[in-house]
Short mmCIF file of C-alpha atoms in Angstrom, two decimals:
data_model
loop_
_atom_site.label_atom_id
_atom_site.label_comp_id
_atom_site.label_asym_id
_atom_site.label_seq_id
_atom_site.Cartn_x
_atom_site.Cartn_y
_atom_site.Cartn_z
CA MET V 1 24.98 54.76 -16.26
CA ILE V 2 25.20 53.50 -12.70
CA LEU V 3 27.14 50.28 -12.28
CA ASN V 4 25.32 47.48 -10.45
CA LEU V 5 28.02 46.89 -7.81
CA PHE V 6 25.78 45.14 -5.31
CA ALA V 7 23.74 41.96 -5.65
CA GLN V 8 20.01 42.55 -5.71
CA ARG V 9 18.15 41.56 -2.55
CA PRO V 10 15.17 39.22 -3.02
CA ASP V 11 11.86 41.02 -2.79
CA HIS V 12 10.15 38.21 -0.90
CA PRO V 13 8.80 38.11 2.68
CA LEU V 14 10.51 34.77 3.39
CA ALA V 15 13.91 36.32 2.67
CA ASP V 16 13.68 38.16 5.98
CA ALA V 17 14.66 35.82 8.85
CA LYS V 18 12.34 37.51 11.37
CA GLU V 19 9.38 37.38 8.99
CA LEU V 20 10.08 33.71 8.21
CA LYS V 21 10.14 32.91 11.92
CA ARG V 22 6.82 34.74 12.43
CA ILE V 23 5.17 32.95 9.50
CA LEU V 24 6.24 29.54 10.79
CA ALA V 25 5.01 30.40 14.29
CA ASP V 26 1.62 31.49 12.93
CA LEU V 27 0.89 28.24 11.08
CA HIS V 28 -2.45 26.62 11.99
CA VAL V 29 -0.98 24.32 14.60
CA ASP V 30 -4.33 22.67 15.40
CA LYS V 31 -5.51 22.40 11.79
CA ALA V 32 -3.20 20.20 9.73
CA ALA V 33 -5.04 20.68 6.43
CA LYS V 34 -4.92 24.48 6.63
CA ALA V 35 -1.25 24.43 7.65
CA VAL V 36 -0.30 22.28 4.66
CA ASP V 37 -2.39 24.45 2.31
CA GLU V 38 -0.64 27.56 3.64
CA LEU V 39 2.80 26.01 3.18
CA ARG V 40 1.95 24.96 -0.37
CA GLY V 41 0.94 28.56 -1.02
CA TRP V 42 4.41 29.70 0.09
CA PHE V 43 5.97 27.03 -2.13
CA GLU V 44 4.13 28.54 -5.07
CA THR V 45 5.57 31.98 -4.32
CA LEU V 46 9.07 30.49 -4.07
CA ARG V 47 8.74 29.12 -7.60
CA HIS V 48 8.62 32.70 -8.88
CA ALA V 49 10.97 34.35 -6.39
CA GLU V 50 13.90 36.24 -7.88
CA HIS V 51 17.37 37.18 -6.62
CA PHE V 52 17.37 34.54 -3.87
CA ARG V 53 20.90 33.33 -3.24
CA LEU V 54 20.84 29.53 -3.55
CA ASP V 55 21.97 28.68 -0.03
CA HIS V 56 19.43 31.13 1.45
CA PHE V 57 16.68 29.74 -0.81
CA PHE V 58 17.45 26.20 0.31
CA ASP V 59 17.48 27.18 3.97
CA VAL V 60 14.01 28.75 3.67
CA LEU V 61 12.71 25.68 1.84
CA ARG V 62 14.25 23.37 4.44
CA GLN V 63 12.58 25.20 7.34
CA LEU V 64 9.18 25.25 5.63
CA ASP V 65 9.45 21.54 4.88
CA GLU V 66 10.43 20.68 8.45
CA ALA V 67 7.53 22.74 9.81
CA ALA V 68 5.15 20.73 7.62
CA GLN V 69 6.16 17.28 8.88
CA PRO V 70 3.92 16.98 11.98
CA HIS V 71 0.95 18.27 9.96
CA LEU V 72 1.63 15.76 7.19
CA ARG V 73 1.74 12.92 9.73
CA ASN V 74 -1.65 14.04 11.04
CA LEU V 75 -3.06 14.04 7.51
CA VAL V 76 -1.87 10.46 6.99
CA ARG V 77 -3.42 9.39 10.29
CA ASP V 78 -6.76 11.03 9.45
CA TYR V 79 -6.78 9.62 5.92
CA LEU V 80 -6.10 6.07 7.05
CA GLN V 81 -7.96 5.85 10.33
CA SER V 82 -10.70 8.47 10.54
CA PRO V 83 -14.18 6.94 10.08
CA ARG V 84 -15.68 10.40 9.65
CA LEU V 85 -14.13 11.32 6.28
CA SER V 86 -16.63 11.63 3.46
CA LYS V 87 -15.61 10.53 -0.03
CA LEU V 88 -15.12 14.18 -1.02
CA GLU V 89 -12.99 14.89 2.07
CA GLU V 90 -10.96 11.77 1.37
CA GLU V 91 -10.28 12.98 -2.17
CA ARG V 92 -9.23 16.41 -0.89
CA GLN V 93 -6.90 14.92 1.73
CA TRP V 94 -5.30 12.74 -0.91
CA ALA V 95 -4.80 15.62 -3.37
CA ARG V 96 -3.44 17.87 -0.59
CA SER V 97 -0.86 15.34 0.61
CA TYR V 98 0.21 14.06 -2.79
CA GLY V 99 0.46 17.63 -4.07
CA TYR V 100 2.63 18.68 -1.15
CA TRP V 101 5.25 16.01 -1.88
CA ASP V 102 5.16 16.84 -5.58
CA ASP V 103 5.73 20.53 -4.81
CA VAL V 104 8.56 20.03 -2.34
CA ALA V 105 10.37 17.49 -4.53
CA ALA V 106 10.29 19.91 -7.46
CA LEU V 107 11.72 22.72 -5.31
CA TYR V 108 14.55 20.54 -3.99
CA ASP V 109 15.25 19.49 -7.57
CA SER V 110 15.41 23.16 -8.58
CA CYS V 111 18.09 23.75 -5.93
CA VAL V 112 20.17 20.90 -7.32
CA GLU V 113 19.73 22.19 -10.87
CA ARG V 114 20.71 25.75 -9.94
CA ALA V 115 23.90 24.45 -8.34
CA ARG V 116 24.69 22.46 -11.48
CA LEU V 117 24.11 25.40 -13.83
CA ASP V 118 26.01 27.97 -11.76
CA PRO V 119 28.58 26.04 -9.70
CA LYS V 120 30.95 28.99 -9.11
CA SER V 121 28.54 31.41 -7.49
CA LYS V 122 28.79 32.18 -3.77
CA GLY V 123 25.36 30.68 -3.18
CA SER V 124 26.25 27.43 -4.93
CA ASP V 125 29.53 27.19 -3.07
CA ALA V 126 27.76 27.65 0.29
CA PHE V 127 25.06 25.15 -0.78
CA LYS V 128 27.55 22.31 -1.43
CA ALA V 129 27.34 21.07 2.16
CA SER V 130 23.54 20.86 1.86
CA LEU V 131 23.46 19.19 -1.57
CA PRO V 132 23.23 15.57 -0.24
CA LEU V 133 20.28 16.52 1.97
CA ALA V 134 18.45 18.22 -0.91
CA VAL V 135 18.84 15.14 -3.13
CA VAL V 136 17.82 12.69 -0.38
CA ARG V 137 14.73 14.74 0.51
CA SER V 138 13.74 14.89 -3.14
CA GLN V 139 14.09 11.09 -3.41
CA ALA V 140 12.17 10.59 -0.16
CA ALA V 141 9.35 12.81 -1.43
CA ARG V 142 9.08 10.70 -4.61
CA CYS V 143 8.94 7.54 -2.49
CA ILE V 144 6.10 9.02 -0.45
CA GLN V 145 4.29 9.87 -3.69
CA LEU V 146 4.51 6.19 -4.64
CA LYS V 147 2.83 5.35 -1.34
CA TRP V 148 0.03 7.87 -1.80
CA LEU V 149 -0.60 6.49 -5.29
CA ALA V 150 -0.78 3.02 -3.76
CA TYR V 151 -3.40 4.24 -1.27
CA ARG V 152 -5.62 4.88 -4.29
CA TYR V 153 -4.45 1.78 -6.20
CA ALA V 154 -3.16 4.00 -8.99
CA THR V 155 -0.15 3.14 -11.14
CA ALA V 156 2.88 5.37 -10.72
CA ALA V 157 3.45 7.67 -13.69
CA GLU V 158 6.54 6.96 -15.77
CA ASP V 159 8.08 10.34 -14.97
CA LEU V 160 8.03 9.54 -11.23
CA TRP V 161 10.33 6.57 -11.78
CA LYS V 162 12.48 8.68 -14.11
CA PHE V 163 12.95 11.25 -11.33
CA LEU V 164 13.90 8.49 -8.89
CA GLY V 165 16.29 6.89 -11.37
CA SER V 166 17.97 10.12 -12.48
CA GLY V 167 18.49 11.25 -8.88
CA TYR V 168 20.03 7.91 -8.01
CA MET V 169 22.31 7.86 -11.06
CA ALA V 170 23.45 11.46 -10.50
CA ALA V 171 24.32 10.67 -6.89
CA GLU V 172 26.21 7.56 -7.98
CA ALA V 173 28.19 9.63 -10.50
CA ALA V 174 29.04 12.11 -7.73
CA ALA V 175 30.03 9.23 -5.38
CA SER V 176 27.41 10.43 -2.87
CA ALA V 177 24.65 7.83 -3.32
CA GLN V 178 25.66 6.02 -0.12
CA LYS V 179 26.26 9.18 1.93
CA PRO V 180 23.93 9.03 4.99
CA VAL V 181 22.27 12.21 6.27
CA PRO V 182 19.59 12.91 8.89
CA LEU V 183 16.44 13.20 6.78
CA TYR V 184 14.31 15.23 9.24
CA PRO V 185 15.09 16.40 12.79
CA ALA V 186 12.33 14.31 14.43
CA GLN V 187 13.02 11.19 12.35
CA ARG V 188 15.20 8.41 13.71
CA GLY V 189 18.16 7.11 11.75
CA LEU V 190 19.95 8.28 8.63
CA ALA V 191 18.98 8.13 4.97
CA SER V 192 20.85 8.07 1.67
CA VAL V 193 19.91 8.38 -1.99
CA ALA V 194 20.70 4.70 -2.58
CA GLN V 195 18.48 3.68 0.35
CA GLN V 196 15.56 5.72 -0.96
CA TYR V 197 15.86 4.20 -4.43
CA LEU V 198 16.06 0.72 -2.94
CA HIS V 199 13.01 1.49 -0.79
CA ALA V 200 11.07 2.41 -3.93
CA VAL V 201 12.11 -0.85 -5.62
CA VAL V 202 11.08 -2.99 -2.63
CA PHE V 203 7.78 -1.10 -2.39
CA ALA V 204 7.04 -1.67 -6.08
CA THR V 205 7.69 -5.42 -5.80
CA SER V 206 5.60 -6.00 -2.65
CA SER V 207 2.17 -6.26 -4.35
CA MET V 208 0.54 -3.30 -2.60
CA ASP V 209 -2.57 -3.62 -4.79
CA SER V 210 -3.76 -6.50 -2.61
CA LEU V 211 -3.47 -4.58 0.68
CA THR V 212 -5.78 -2.03 2.29
CA PRO V 213 -4.47 1.55 2.71
CA LEU V 214 -3.67 0.98 6.41
CA GLN V 215 -1.86 -2.25 5.51
CA ILE V 216 0.08 -0.36 2.82
CA GLU V 217 1.25 2.13 5.47
CA LEU V 218 2.35 -0.71 7.75
CA ALA V 219 4.10 -2.48 4.85
CA ASP V 220 5.95 0.73 3.97
CA ARG V 221 7.21 1.08 7.55
CA LEU V 222 8.25 -2.58 7.57
CA ILE V 223 10.20 -1.99 4.35
CA ALA V 224 12.06 0.87 6.06
CA HIS V 225 12.79 -1.42 9.02
CA PHE V 226 14.15 -4.28 6.89
CA LEU V 227 15.81 -2.17 4.19
CA PRO V 228 19.41 -2.98 5.25
CA TYR V 229 18.78 -6.67 4.49
CA PHE V 230 17.91 -6.12 0.79
CA VAL V 231 20.51 -5.88 -1.97
CA ILE V 232 20.60 -3.81 -5.15
CA SER V 233 23.65 -4.28 -7.35
CA PRO V 234 24.92 -3.66 -10.91
CA ASP V 235 25.72 -7.38 -11.05
CA CYS V 236 23.21 -10.19 -11.39
CA ARG V 237 23.53 -12.50 -8.37
CA PRO V 238 22.26 -16.07 -8.04
CA ASP V 239 19.50 -14.81 -5.72
CA SER V 240 18.54 -11.79 -7.87
CA VAL V 241 14.79 -11.70 -8.54
CA TYR V 242 14.11 -8.36 -10.27
CA TRP V 243 15.92 -5.88 -12.48
CA VAL V 244 15.41 -2.18 -13.08
CA ASP V 245 16.90 0.40 -15.45
CA ALA V 246 17.50 3.61 -13.51
CA VAL V 247 18.44 5.57 -16.65
CA THR V 248 15.22 4.91 -18.54
CA GLY V 249 13.12 5.05 -15.37
CA SER V 250 11.63 1.61 -15.79
CA LEU V 251 9.62 -0.12 -13.10
CA PRO V 252 11.16 -3.23 -11.52
CA LEU V 253 10.62 -6.35 -13.65
CA ARG V 254 11.12 -10.00 -12.82
CA LEU V 255 14.15 -11.72 -14.24
CA ALA V 256 11.78 -14.04 -16.07
CA ARG V 257 12.01 -11.23 -18.65
CA HIS V 258 15.65 -10.84 -19.70
CA PRO V 259 16.98 -7.28 -19.28
CA GLY V 260 19.11 -7.44 -22.42
CA PRO V 261 22.70 -6.20 -22.78
CA ALA V 262 24.59 -4.57 -19.91
CA ARG V 263 24.17 -0.80 -19.63
CA PRO V 264 24.96 1.92 -17.06
CA GLY V 265 21.56 2.11 -15.38
CA LEU V 266 20.91 -1.62 -15.08
CA ARG V 267 20.50 -2.78 -11.46
CA PHE V 268 19.53 -6.17 -10.03
CA PHE V 269 17.44 -6.57 -6.90
CA SER V 270 17.64 -9.40 -4.37
CA PRO V 271 15.75 -9.98 -1.09
CA GLY V 272 19.10 -10.80 0.53
CA THR V 273 18.57 -11.92 4.11
CA ALA V 274 15.26 -10.05 4.54
CA PRO V 275 13.15 -13.27 4.41
CA GLN V 276 14.93 -14.78 7.44
CA ALA V 277 14.70 -11.52 9.39
CA LEU V 278 11.01 -11.24 8.51
CA ASP V 279 10.36 -14.81 9.69
CA ASP V 280 12.01 -13.98 13.01
CA LEU V 281 9.69 -11.00 13.44
CA ILE V 282 6.62 -13.07 12.54
CA HIS V 283 7.50 -15.61 15.25
CA LEU V 284 7.84 -12.77 17.79
CA VAL V 285 4.52 -11.18 16.84
CA GLU V 286 2.77 -14.56 16.95
CA ARG V 287 3.89 -14.75 20.60
CA GLY V 288 2.49 -11.28 21.23
CA GLU V 289 5.87 -9.50 21.23
CA THR V 290 7.02 -6.47 19.22
CA PRO V 291 10.68 -5.31 19.03
CA ALA V 292 11.35 -1.92 20.62
CA ASP V 293 13.15 -0.68 17.48
CA LEU V 294 10.21 -1.41 15.16
CA ASN V 295 8.62 1.95 14.33
CA LEU V 296 5.10 1.41 12.99
CA GLY V 297 3.84 4.90 13.81
CA GLY V 298 1.65 3.50 16.59
CA GLY V 299 0.71 0.34 18.43
CA TYR V 300 -1.00 -2.42 16.45
CA PRO V 301 -2.27 -5.77 17.77
CA PRO V 302 -1.00 -9.01 16.21
CA LYS V 303 -4.27 -9.60 14.35
CA VAL V 304 -3.66 -6.35 12.43
CA LEU V 305 0.08 -6.76 11.91
CA LEU V 306 0.33 -10.47 11.11
CA PRO V 307 -1.62 -10.39 7.81
CA VAL V 308 0.79 -7.72 6.52
CA LEU V 309 3.86 -9.65 7.68
CA ARG V 310 2.61 -12.85 6.07
CA HIS V 311 1.81 -11.00 2.85
CA LEU V 312 5.35 -9.61 2.69
CA ARG V 313 6.81 -13.05 3.42
CA VAL V 314 5.21 -14.30 0.20
CA TYR V 315 6.48 -11.43 -1.97
CA TRP V 316 9.93 -11.14 -0.40
CA ALA V 317 10.69 -14.81 -0.94
CA TRP V 318 13.62 -15.88 -3.14
CA GLN V 319 10.99 -17.39 -5.42
CA PRO V 320 8.03 -14.94 -5.50
CA PRO V 321 4.60 -16.45 -6.21
CA GLN V 322 3.88 -17.49 -9.76
CA ARG V 323 0.43 -17.51 -11.30
CA GLN V 324 -1.05 -20.92 -10.49
CA HIS V 325 -3.70 -20.97 -13.19
CA ARG V 326 -3.66 -19.82 -16.78
CA ARG V 327 -5.87 -16.87 -17.62
CA HIS V 328 -8.37 -17.07 -20.45
CA PRO V 329 -9.62 -13.86 -22.07
CA VAL V 330 -13.40 -13.50 -22.14
CA LYS V 331 -16.01 -10.78 -22.51
CA THR V 332 -18.96 -11.61 -20.33
CA ARG V 333 -21.12 -10.13 -17.61
CA MET V 334 -21.20 -11.24 -14.00
CA LEU V 335 -23.98 -10.44 -11.55
CA VAL V 336 -22.50 -9.69 -8.13
CA LEU V 337 -23.82 -9.40 -4.58
CA ARG V 338 -21.74 -8.18 -1.67
CA GLY V 339 -21.39 -9.29 1.92
CA PHE V 340 -21.95 -12.25 4.21
CA ASP V 341 -25.71 -11.87 4.58
CA GLU V 342 -26.38 -11.84 0.83
CA SER V 343 -24.01 -14.78 0.29
CA TYR V 344 -25.64 -16.81 3.05
CA THR V 345 -29.04 -16.21 1.52
CA VAL V 346 -27.84 -17.29 -1.93
CA PHE V 347 -26.17 -20.52 -0.78
CA SER V 348 -29.13 -21.45 1.40
CA GLY V 349 -31.20 -21.71 -1.78
CA ALA V 350 -33.52 -18.92 -0.71
CA ARG V 351 -32.52 -16.78 -3.69
CA GLN V 352 -32.49 -18.63 -7.00
CA SER V 353 -32.86 -15.66 -9.31
CA PRO V 354 -30.65 -12.55 -9.41
CA ALA V 355 -33.82 -10.61 -10.11
CA GLN V 356 -34.74 -11.24 -6.48
CA ALA V 357 -31.64 -9.28 -5.40
CA PRO V 358 -32.20 -5.53 -5.87
CA GLY V 359 -28.65 -4.81 -4.68
CA SER V 360 -26.98 -6.84 -7.42
CA GLU V 361 -24.43 -5.22 -9.75
CA SER V 362 -23.37 -6.11 -13.27
CA TRP V 363 -19.60 -6.34 -13.82
CA LEU V 364 -17.74 -6.84 -17.08
CA VAL V 365 -15.37 -9.81 -16.75
CA GLU V 366 -12.34 -9.70 -19.07
CA ASN V 367 -10.53 -12.88 -18.10
CA ILE V 368 -11.08 -15.96 -15.98
CA SER V 369 -8.98 -18.77 -14.53
CA LEU V 370 -9.51 -21.70 -12.20
CA GLY V 371 -8.52 -19.43 -9.33
CA GLY V 372 -10.76 -16.45 -10.04
CA PHE V 373 -11.65 -13.71 -12.48
CA HIS V 374 -10.67 -10.17 -13.42
CA ALA V 375 -13.45 -7.59 -13.78
CA VAL V 376 -13.65 -4.00 -15.01
CA LEU V 377 -16.14 -1.78 -13.25
CA ASP V 378 -17.08 1.83 -12.82
CA ASP V 379 -15.29 3.19 -9.76
CA ALA V 380 -18.10 5.57 -8.89
CA PRO V 381 -17.57 7.84 -5.85
CA GLY V 382 -18.41 6.00 -2.65
CA GLU V 383 -19.03 2.71 -4.47
CA ARG V 384 -15.58 1.16 -4.70
CA VAL V 385 -15.33 -2.43 -3.55
CA LYS V 386 -12.96 -2.74 -0.62
CA LEU V 387 -10.19 -5.30 -0.66
CA GLY V 388 -11.15 -8.36 1.35
CA ALA V 389 -14.86 -7.85 0.63
CA LEU V 390 -16.92 -11.03 0.32
CA LEU V 391 -18.58 -11.37 -3.09
CA CYS V 392 -21.21 -13.72 -4.42
CA ALA V 393 -21.23 -13.89 -8.24
CA GLN V 394 -23.20 -15.57 -10.99
CA PRO V 395 -22.29 -15.56 -14.70
CA GLU V 396 -25.02 -13.81 -16.66
CA GLY V 397 -27.35 -16.42 -18.10
CA GLY V 398 -25.99 -19.15 -15.81
CA ASP V 399 -27.46 -20.78 -12.74
CA ASN V 400 -24.33 -21.46 -10.67
CA TRP V 401 -23.11 -19.10 -7.96
CA LEU V 402 -19.45 -18.49 -7.02
CA LEU V 403 -18.20 -17.28 -3.65
CA GLY V 404 -15.14 -15.05 -3.83
CA VAL V 405 -13.08 -12.32 -2.20
CA ALA V 406 -11.82 -9.05 -3.71
CA ARG V 407 -8.01 -9.39 -3.76
CA ARG V 408 -6.51 -6.77 -6.10
CA PHE V 409 -7.64 -3.31 -7.10
CA ASN V 410 -6.19 -0.93 -9.70
CA ARG V 411 -7.43 2.35 -11.12
CA LEU V 412 -7.54 2.52 -14.91
CA GLY V 413 -8.15 6.23 -15.25
CA GLY V 414 -11.33 8.25 -15.03
CA GLN V 415 -14.03 6.35 -13.15
CA ARG V 416 -12.94 2.91 -14.33
CA ALA V 417 -11.09 0.37 -12.23
CA SER V 418 -10.02 -3.26 -12.43
CA LEU V 419 -10.67 -5.79 -9.71
CA GLY V 420 -9.12 -9.21 -9.20
CA VAL V 421 -11.38 -11.71 -7.43
CA GLN V 422 -10.20 -14.96 -5.90
CA VAL V 423 -12.82 -17.70 -5.97
CA LEU V 424 -13.17 -19.37 -2.57
CA SER V 425 -15.68 -21.97 -3.67
CA ARG V 426 -17.79 -23.03 -6.63
CA ASN V 427 -19.78 -25.44 -4.52
CA ALA V 428 -20.60 -23.54 -1.32
CA LEU V 429 -23.53 -24.41 0.95
CA SER V 430 -25.13 -22.44 3.76
CA ILE V 431 -25.34 -24.35 7.04
CA GLU V 432 -26.17 -23.80 10.70
CA LEU V 433 -23.45 -24.63 13.22
CA ARG V 434 -24.29 -25.57 16.77
CA PRO V 435 -21.63 -25.70 19.49
CA ARG V 436 -21.13 -29.12 21.03
CA ARG V 437 -21.29 -29.02 24.79
CA SER V 438 -20.99 -32.28 26.76
CA GLY V 439 -22.13 -34.21 23.70
CA PHE V 440 -25.32 -32.19 23.19
CA SER V 441 -25.97 -29.46 20.64
CA ALA V 442 -26.58 -25.97 21.92
CA ALA V 443 -29.85 -24.30 21.14
CA ILE V 444 -28.33 -21.24 19.41
CA ALA V 445 -27.24 -21.79 15.80
CA ILE V 446 -24.46 -19.88 14.04
CA PRO V 447 -25.04 -19.14 10.35
CA ALA V 448 -22.08 -20.28 8.23
CA ILE V 449 -21.08 -21.17 4.68
CA TRP V 450 -19.39 -24.49 4.01
CA LEU V 451 -16.66 -24.19 1.35
CA ARG V 452 -16.95 -27.71 0.01
CA ASP V 453 -14.14 -27.58 -2.56
CA GLY V 454 -10.44 -26.72 -2.47
CA GLY V 455 -9.73 -28.03 1.05
CA ASP V 456 -7.39 -30.73 2.33
CA ALA V 457 -8.54 -34.26 3.09
CA GLY V 458 -10.13 -34.43 6.53
CA VAL V 459 -10.14 -30.63 6.86
CA GLU V 460 -13.13 -28.39 6.16
CA ARG V 461 -13.09 -24.66 5.47
CA ILE V 462 -16.02 -22.84 7.04
CA LEU V 463 -16.88 -19.19 6.49
CA LEU V 464 -18.56 -17.56 9.51
CA PRO V 465 -19.75 -14.10 10.53
CA ILE V 466 -17.31 -11.96 12.52
CA GLY V 467 -16.78 -13.45 15.98
CA GLY V 468 -18.19 -16.82 14.95
CA PHE V 469 -14.92 -18.75 15.15
CA ASN V 470 -13.90 -20.08 18.56
CA VAL V 471 -10.77 -22.22 18.62
CA ARG V 472 -11.80 -23.70 21.99
CA GLU V 473 -15.24 -24.93 20.93
CA ALA V 474 -16.16 -27.84 18.66
CA VAL V 475 -19.25 -27.45 16.48
CA GLU V 476 -21.52 -29.66 14.43
CA PHE V 477 -24.14 -29.39 11.71
CA GLN V 478 -26.56 -31.59 9.84
CA HIS V 479 -26.27 -32.39 6.15
CA GLN V 480 -28.34 -34.93 4.23
CA ASN V 481 -29.54 -36.62 7.43
CA ARG V 482 -25.99 -36.88 8.76
CA LEU V 483 -24.31 -35.09 11.61
CA LEU V 484 -20.86 -33.72 10.89
CA SER V 485 -18.67 -32.83 13.88
CA LEU V 486 -15.93 -30.21 13.48
CA THR V 487 -12.95 -29.51 15.72
CA PRO V 488 -11.45 -26.02 15.18
CA VAL V 489 -7.85 -25.86 13.96
CA GLU V 490 -7.11 -22.21 13.16
CA LEU V 491 -8.56 -18.94 11.96
CA VAL V 492 -7.04 -18.37 8.51
CA GLU V 493 -8.61 -15.09 7.38
CA THR V 494 -10.69 -12.21 8.66
CA GLY V 495 -12.64 -9.83 6.42
CA SER V 496 -14.92 -6.88 7.10
CA ASP V 497 -17.94 -9.07 7.92
CA TYR V 498 -16.67 -12.65 7.87
CA GLU V 499 -14.05 -15.09 9.14
CA ILE V 500 -12.70 -18.26 7.55
CA GLY V 501 -11.75 -21.11 9.85
CA ARG V 502 -10.21 -24.53 9.28
CA PHE V 503 -11.72 -27.50 11.10
CA HIS V 504 -10.86 -31.18 11.42
CA SER V 505 -13.91 -33.20 10.45
CA GLN V 506 -15.05 -36.46 11.98
CA SER V 507 -16.89 -39.23 10.19
CA PRO V 508 -20.49 -38.17 9.64
CA LEU V 509 -23.14 -40.06 11.55
CA THR V 510 -26.70 -40.79 10.40
CA VAL V 511 -29.32 -38.93 12.46
#
């Protein structure tokens, strides 16, 4: 019998430093998707690799992960901004990116687990210095998974929050939760386990289901920017708004629901001074300025950035928004048309019957309120309603039309999805606006929809096609033999094919 006096060498190509360097150099530099697919293939081989000393295994994983970062950034950019992606390509990009972060988080977790199970080995001893980085990268990967789920309006699985919570609690027990480390070589600043967990909590409480994917990306970067202003604590403070149980892996819940008795994983979340800092940034952006230290991953004009900032201001407030109107459960059908042109036709009276609208859809409405309704629909490929879309709806069997906007979207599994619709008006009317110039109406009319309910006294809300609002030009229109003159106040919302403006109205005159 020959004694095994020497440790077995790993029979894996990545164990050889020269081969690893060659493999990284040969990645598809100009093809991000292929590069990420290739790296995920190497991750799969690492799952089954044997005889890798832990510190060497981690070093290989670290280098592969760092090589992937520029390719992953390109995938995000293409997913969010490329107009050329088909629905199938979009699905593949999503699965590729989400799968990468799932793979790499699991491998970092395996390093941590190996060190825990065999703490006295040479590999574990050499790995100790890298342990904080492994845990932080695992947490960061889980946070990025939350973001990719939000891109698809899917709810985070319970095990994802359990991973985040267990990593945070383990780091707290080891007194390393606050230890800052450089997350990636090309990334500015330092990161810690506690910061990543707090980032996930802020993300979960920022109502991402009412933002578009690009707005979600901007909101996520704004969270990273303002993260030092938020507070997470084992003690309930006067300004605490949410609580979370890191041990059970619960999602953040409002304090309106009592968390029960004190326990080790219970944490309370407060916006801290983030609201004031956010207000300061909003004032800067409104003046056309952007701080040099604000990293948004690119340059964005105020009209793109301000809606996200104002959305976050609502949900980061010390008193987050409460539901204004009570919901009532129903089971009814709603016939729906999409877009400005269809809505203008309906509210002009030119289309009285839904049968005259071949593009109408039938949605199942499950609850209604004074402010809107909640529908369940088939999320067929290529047919999903985009957030901010203008919708014209009529209850089945009724004769009244509602004008609304898609505000919240959530996947329910399979091809089903839920959609929250805010009603803009139950008494809309199509009109023709004519610019007033030197007291005389211009010859060219602008089609518009008058939202005749829900406005302030002396102020009218008018919905126009894109580019129809001009803050420097007064307009007028005729209604019931009267001429109504409107002075523009502000543009309050912009959708894919419409704008909503507020106007001061003057006393109507008989014509």
